[in-house]
mmCIF file of C-alpha atoms in Angstrom:
data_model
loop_
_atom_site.group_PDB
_atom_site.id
_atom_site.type_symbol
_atom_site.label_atom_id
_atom_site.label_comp_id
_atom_site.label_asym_id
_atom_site.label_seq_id
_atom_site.Cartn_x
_atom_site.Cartn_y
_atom_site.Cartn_z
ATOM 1 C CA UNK A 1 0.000 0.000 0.000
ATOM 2 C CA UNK A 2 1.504 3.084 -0.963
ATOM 3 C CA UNK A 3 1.052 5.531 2.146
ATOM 4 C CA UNK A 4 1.774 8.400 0.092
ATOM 5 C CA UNK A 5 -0.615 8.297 -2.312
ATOM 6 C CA UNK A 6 -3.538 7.915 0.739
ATOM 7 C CA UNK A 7 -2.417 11.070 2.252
ATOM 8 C CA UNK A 8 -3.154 12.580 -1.200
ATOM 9 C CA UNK A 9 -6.448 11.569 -1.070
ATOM 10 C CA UNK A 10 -7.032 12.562 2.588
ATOM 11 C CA UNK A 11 -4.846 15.261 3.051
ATOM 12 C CA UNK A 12 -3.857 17.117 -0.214
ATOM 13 C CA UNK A 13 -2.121 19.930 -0.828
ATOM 14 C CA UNK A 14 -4.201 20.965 -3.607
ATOM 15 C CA UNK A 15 -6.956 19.658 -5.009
ATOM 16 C CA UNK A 16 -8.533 19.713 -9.062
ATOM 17 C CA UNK A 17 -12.454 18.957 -9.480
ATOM 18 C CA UNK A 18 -12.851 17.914 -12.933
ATOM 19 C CA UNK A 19 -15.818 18.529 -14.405
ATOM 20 C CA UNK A 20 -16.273 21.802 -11.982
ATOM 21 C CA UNK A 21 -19.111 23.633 -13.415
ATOM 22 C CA UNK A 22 -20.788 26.901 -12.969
ATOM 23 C CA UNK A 23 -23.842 25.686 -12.957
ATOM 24 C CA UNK A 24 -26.142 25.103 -9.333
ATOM 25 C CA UNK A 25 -27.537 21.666 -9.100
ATOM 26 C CA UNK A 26 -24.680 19.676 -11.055
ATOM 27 C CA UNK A 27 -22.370 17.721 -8.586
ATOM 28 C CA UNK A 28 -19.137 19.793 -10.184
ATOM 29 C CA UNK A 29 -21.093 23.122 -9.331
ATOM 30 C CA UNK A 30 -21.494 21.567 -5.437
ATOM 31 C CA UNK A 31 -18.068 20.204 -4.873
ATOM 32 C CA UNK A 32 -16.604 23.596 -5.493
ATOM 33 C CA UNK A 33 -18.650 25.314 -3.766
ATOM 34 C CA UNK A 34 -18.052 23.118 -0.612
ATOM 35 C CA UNK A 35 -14.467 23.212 -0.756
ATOM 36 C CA UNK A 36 -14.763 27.445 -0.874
ATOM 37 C CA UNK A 37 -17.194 26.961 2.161
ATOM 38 C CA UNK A 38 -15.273 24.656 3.559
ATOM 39 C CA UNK A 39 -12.284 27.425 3.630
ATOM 40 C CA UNK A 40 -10.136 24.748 2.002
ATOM 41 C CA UNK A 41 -6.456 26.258 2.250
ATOM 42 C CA UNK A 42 -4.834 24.353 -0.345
ATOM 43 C CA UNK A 43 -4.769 25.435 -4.239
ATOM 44 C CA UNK A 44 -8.451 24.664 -5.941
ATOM 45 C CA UNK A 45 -7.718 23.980 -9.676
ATOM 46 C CA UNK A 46 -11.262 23.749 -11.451
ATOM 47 C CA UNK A 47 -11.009 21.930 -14.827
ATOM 48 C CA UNK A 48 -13.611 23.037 -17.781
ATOM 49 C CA UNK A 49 -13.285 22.106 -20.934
ATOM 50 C CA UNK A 50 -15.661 25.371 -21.638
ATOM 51 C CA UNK A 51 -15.175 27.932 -18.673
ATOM 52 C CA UNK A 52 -12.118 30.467 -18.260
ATOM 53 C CA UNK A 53 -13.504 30.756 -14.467
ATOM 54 C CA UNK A 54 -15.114 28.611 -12.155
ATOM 55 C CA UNK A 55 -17.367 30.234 -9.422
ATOM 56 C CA UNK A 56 -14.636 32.979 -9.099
ATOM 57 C CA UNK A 57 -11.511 30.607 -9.326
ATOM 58 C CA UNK A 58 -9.570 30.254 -12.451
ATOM 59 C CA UNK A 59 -10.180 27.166 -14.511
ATOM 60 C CA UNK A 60 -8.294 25.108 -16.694
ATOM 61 C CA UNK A 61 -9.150 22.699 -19.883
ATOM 62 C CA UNK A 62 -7.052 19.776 -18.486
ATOM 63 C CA UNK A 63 -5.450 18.400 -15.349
ATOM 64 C CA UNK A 64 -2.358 18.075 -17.722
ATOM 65 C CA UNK A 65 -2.246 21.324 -17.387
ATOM 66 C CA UNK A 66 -1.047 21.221 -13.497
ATOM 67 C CA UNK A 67 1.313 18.509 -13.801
ATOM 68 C CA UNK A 68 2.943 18.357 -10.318
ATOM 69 C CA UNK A 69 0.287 20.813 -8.274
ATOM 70 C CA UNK A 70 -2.483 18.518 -7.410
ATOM 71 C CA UNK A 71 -2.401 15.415 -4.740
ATOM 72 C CA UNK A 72 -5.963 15.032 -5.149
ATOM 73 C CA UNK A 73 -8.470 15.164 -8.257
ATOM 74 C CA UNK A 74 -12.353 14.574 -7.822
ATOM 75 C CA UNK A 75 -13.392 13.435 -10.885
ATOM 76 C CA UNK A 76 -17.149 14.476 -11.386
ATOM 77 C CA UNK A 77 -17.839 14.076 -15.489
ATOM 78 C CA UNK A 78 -19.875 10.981 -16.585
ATOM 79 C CA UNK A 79 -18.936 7.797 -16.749
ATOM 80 C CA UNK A 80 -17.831 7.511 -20.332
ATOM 81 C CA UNK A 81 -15.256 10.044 -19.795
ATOM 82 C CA UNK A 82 -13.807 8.634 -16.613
ATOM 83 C CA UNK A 83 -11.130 6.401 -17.986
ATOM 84 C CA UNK A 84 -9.312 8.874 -19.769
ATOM 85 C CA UNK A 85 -9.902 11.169 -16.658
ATOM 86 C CA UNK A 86 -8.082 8.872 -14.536
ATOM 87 C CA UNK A 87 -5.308 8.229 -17.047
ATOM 88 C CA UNK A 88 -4.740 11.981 -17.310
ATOM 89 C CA UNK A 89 -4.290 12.249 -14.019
ATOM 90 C CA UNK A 90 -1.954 9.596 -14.273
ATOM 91 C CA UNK A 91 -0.033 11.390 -16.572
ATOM 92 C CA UNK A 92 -0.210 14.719 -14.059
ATOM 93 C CA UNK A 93 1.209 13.147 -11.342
ATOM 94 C CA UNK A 94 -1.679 13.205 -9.126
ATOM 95 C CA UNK A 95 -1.212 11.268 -6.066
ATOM 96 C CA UNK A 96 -5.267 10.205 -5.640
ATOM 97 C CA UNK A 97 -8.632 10.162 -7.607
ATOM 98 C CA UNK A 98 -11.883 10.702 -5.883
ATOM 99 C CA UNK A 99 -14.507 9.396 -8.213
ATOM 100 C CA UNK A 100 -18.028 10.508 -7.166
ATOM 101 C CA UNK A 101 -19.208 9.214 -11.058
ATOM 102 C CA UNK A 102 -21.598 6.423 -10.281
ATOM 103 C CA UNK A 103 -22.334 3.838 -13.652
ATOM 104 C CA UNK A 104 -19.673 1.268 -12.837
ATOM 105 C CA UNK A 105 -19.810 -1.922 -11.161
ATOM 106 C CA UNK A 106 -22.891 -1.236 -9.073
ATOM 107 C CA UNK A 107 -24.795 -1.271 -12.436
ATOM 108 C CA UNK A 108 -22.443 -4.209 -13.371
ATOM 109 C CA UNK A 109 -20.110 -2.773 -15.277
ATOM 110 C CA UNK A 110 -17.446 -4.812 -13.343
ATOM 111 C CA UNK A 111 -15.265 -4.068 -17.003
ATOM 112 C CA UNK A 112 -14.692 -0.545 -16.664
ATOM 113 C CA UNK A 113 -14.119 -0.405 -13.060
ATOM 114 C CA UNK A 114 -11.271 -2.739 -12.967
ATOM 115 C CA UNK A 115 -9.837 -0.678 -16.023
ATOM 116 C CA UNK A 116 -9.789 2.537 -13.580
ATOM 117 C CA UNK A 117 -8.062 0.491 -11.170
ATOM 118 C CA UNK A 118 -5.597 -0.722 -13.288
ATOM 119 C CA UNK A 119 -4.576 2.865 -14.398
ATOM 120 C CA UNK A 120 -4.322 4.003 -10.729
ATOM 121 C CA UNK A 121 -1.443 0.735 -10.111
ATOM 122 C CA UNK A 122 -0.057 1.867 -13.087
ATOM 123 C CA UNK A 123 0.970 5.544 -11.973
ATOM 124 C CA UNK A 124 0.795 4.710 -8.121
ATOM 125 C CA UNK A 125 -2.698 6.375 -7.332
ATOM 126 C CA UNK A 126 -5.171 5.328 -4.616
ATOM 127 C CA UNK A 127 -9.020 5.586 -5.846
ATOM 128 C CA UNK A 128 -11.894 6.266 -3.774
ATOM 129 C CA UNK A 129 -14.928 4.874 -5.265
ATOM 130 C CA UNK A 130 -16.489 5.306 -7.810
ATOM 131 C CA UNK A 131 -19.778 6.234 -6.757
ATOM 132 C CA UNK A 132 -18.976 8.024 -4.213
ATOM 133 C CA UNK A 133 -20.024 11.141 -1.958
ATOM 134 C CA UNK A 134 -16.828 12.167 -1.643
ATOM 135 C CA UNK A 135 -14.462 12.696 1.836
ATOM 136 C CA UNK A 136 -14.271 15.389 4.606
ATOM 137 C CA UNK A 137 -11.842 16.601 7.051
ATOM 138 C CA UNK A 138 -12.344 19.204 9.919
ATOM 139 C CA UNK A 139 -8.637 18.935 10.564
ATOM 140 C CA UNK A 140 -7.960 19.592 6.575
ATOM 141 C CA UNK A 141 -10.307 22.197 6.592
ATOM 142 C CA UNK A 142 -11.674 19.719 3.155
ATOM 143 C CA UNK A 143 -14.732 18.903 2.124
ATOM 144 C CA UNK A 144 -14.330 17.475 -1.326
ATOM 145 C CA UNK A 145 -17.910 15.952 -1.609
ATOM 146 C CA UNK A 146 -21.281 17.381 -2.189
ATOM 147 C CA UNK A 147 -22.257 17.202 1.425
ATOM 148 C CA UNK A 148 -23.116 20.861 1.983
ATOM 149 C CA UNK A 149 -21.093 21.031 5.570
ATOM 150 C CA UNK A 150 -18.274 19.889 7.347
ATOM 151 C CA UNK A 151 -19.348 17.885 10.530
ATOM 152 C CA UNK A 152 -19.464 18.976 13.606
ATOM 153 C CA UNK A 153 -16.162 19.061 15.197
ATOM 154 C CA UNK A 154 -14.548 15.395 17.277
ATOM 155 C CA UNK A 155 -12.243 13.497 17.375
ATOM 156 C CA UNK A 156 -13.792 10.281 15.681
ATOM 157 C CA UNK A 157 -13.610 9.281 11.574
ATOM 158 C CA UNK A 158 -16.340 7.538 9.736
ATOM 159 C CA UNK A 159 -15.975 5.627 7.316
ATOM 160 C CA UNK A 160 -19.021 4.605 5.248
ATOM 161 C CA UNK A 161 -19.916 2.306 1.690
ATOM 162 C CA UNK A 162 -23.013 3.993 1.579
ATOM 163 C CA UNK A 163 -23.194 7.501 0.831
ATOM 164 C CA UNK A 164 -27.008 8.131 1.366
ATOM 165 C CA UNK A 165 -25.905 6.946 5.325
ATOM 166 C CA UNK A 166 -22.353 9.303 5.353
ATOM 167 C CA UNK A 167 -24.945 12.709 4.268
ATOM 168 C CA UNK A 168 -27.528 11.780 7.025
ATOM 169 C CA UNK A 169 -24.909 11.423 9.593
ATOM 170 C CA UNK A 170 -23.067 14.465 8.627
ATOM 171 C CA UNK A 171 -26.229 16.428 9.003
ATOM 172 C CA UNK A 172 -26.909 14.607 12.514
ATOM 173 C CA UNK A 173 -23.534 15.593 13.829
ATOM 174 C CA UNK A 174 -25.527 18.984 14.454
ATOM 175 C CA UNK A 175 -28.935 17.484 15.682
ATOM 176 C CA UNK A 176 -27.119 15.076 18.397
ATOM 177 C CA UNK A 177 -24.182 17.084 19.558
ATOM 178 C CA UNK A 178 -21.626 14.142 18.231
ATOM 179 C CA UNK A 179 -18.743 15.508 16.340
ATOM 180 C CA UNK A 180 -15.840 14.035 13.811
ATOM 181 C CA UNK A 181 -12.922 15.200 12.257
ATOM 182 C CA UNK A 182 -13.345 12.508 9.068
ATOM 183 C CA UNK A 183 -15.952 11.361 7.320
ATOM 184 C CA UNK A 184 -14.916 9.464 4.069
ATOM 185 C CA UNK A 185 -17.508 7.444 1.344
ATOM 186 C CA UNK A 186 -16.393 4.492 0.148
ATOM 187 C CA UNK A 187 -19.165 3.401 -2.564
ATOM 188 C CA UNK A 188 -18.294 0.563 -4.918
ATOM 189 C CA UNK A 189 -14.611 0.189 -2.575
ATOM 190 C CA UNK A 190 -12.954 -0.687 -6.293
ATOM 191 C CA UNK A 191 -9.383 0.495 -4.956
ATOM 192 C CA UNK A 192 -9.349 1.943 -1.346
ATOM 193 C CA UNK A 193 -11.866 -0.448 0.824
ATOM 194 C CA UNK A 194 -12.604 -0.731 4.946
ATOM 195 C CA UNK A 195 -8.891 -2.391 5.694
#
């Protein structure tokens, strides 16, 4: 297990949401925003095929454009566009993919899930996912998901295959008074798993 490449997916330096859009309701739209409300300190590298700017942040057309800057990239675009996602950021050195695109094995596409797997051995990534939430980090000041907070402050992590369960819990941090510093989503556990 390559340690390195987990603390790029739980604590990056900086982190690229491909498929970031400017546009409220789509899942690239939400993951910005949560990392800007989430006062994220690290670099936020938007990538648009389309869009100079992303909610207020510069955007780029590729994650080959940041070759070296980015430990983490959440990779939001459908699923036919994954692969090559994952492959460029490969190529861009990025340490770990967060891939909150559902369409893979849970709809039994076993095929193309063990293909995105096979990409991140290739260049030494970790994956979360797919089909994912996302992850958050009080500590990291991160929220690279759609959930629209951070929990409450603790000490505790959570981790959790189901993401429908991680967003009702991070909500009920607040209602019960129970903080944690992590909550991560593990969906179809393709890569990264429980262990």
């Amino acid at each position: 297990m390559n340690n390195e490449a987990l603390n790029g997916l739980f604590r990056p330096n900086g982190v690229a949401v491909i498929g970031a859009s400017n546009a409220v309701g789509k899942i690239g739209y939400s993951v910005i925003e949560a990392l800007k409300n989430g006062k994220y300190e690290g670099n936020i590298f938007p990538i648009n095929l389309k869009e100079p700017e992303i909610q207020g942040i510069k955007a780029y057309k590729s994650i080959l454009d940041l070759k070296g800057q980015v430990d983490l990239a959440v990779i939001t675009v459908p699923a036919k566009f994954v692969p090559n996602s994952v492959e460029e950021c490969g190529q861009a050195g990025v340490k770990g993919v967060s891939v909150i695109t559902s369409g893979f094995g849970e709809v039994g596409d076993h095929e193309t899930e063990n293909k995105l797997v096979e990409t991140c051995r290739k260049y030494g990534m970790r994956m979360l996912g797919p089909n994912i939430i996302g992850s958050l980090s009080n500590s990291d000041k991160l929220n690279a998901s759609f959930a629209t907070t951070l929990p409450l402050p603790g000490n505790g992590a959570l981790i959790s295959q189901s993401g429908a369960l991680l967003i009702a819990l991070d909500a009920g941090t607040y209602l019960r008074g129970v903080g944690f510093d992590k909550l991560f989503s593990l969906g179809n556990m393709a890569d990264v798993d429980f262990a």
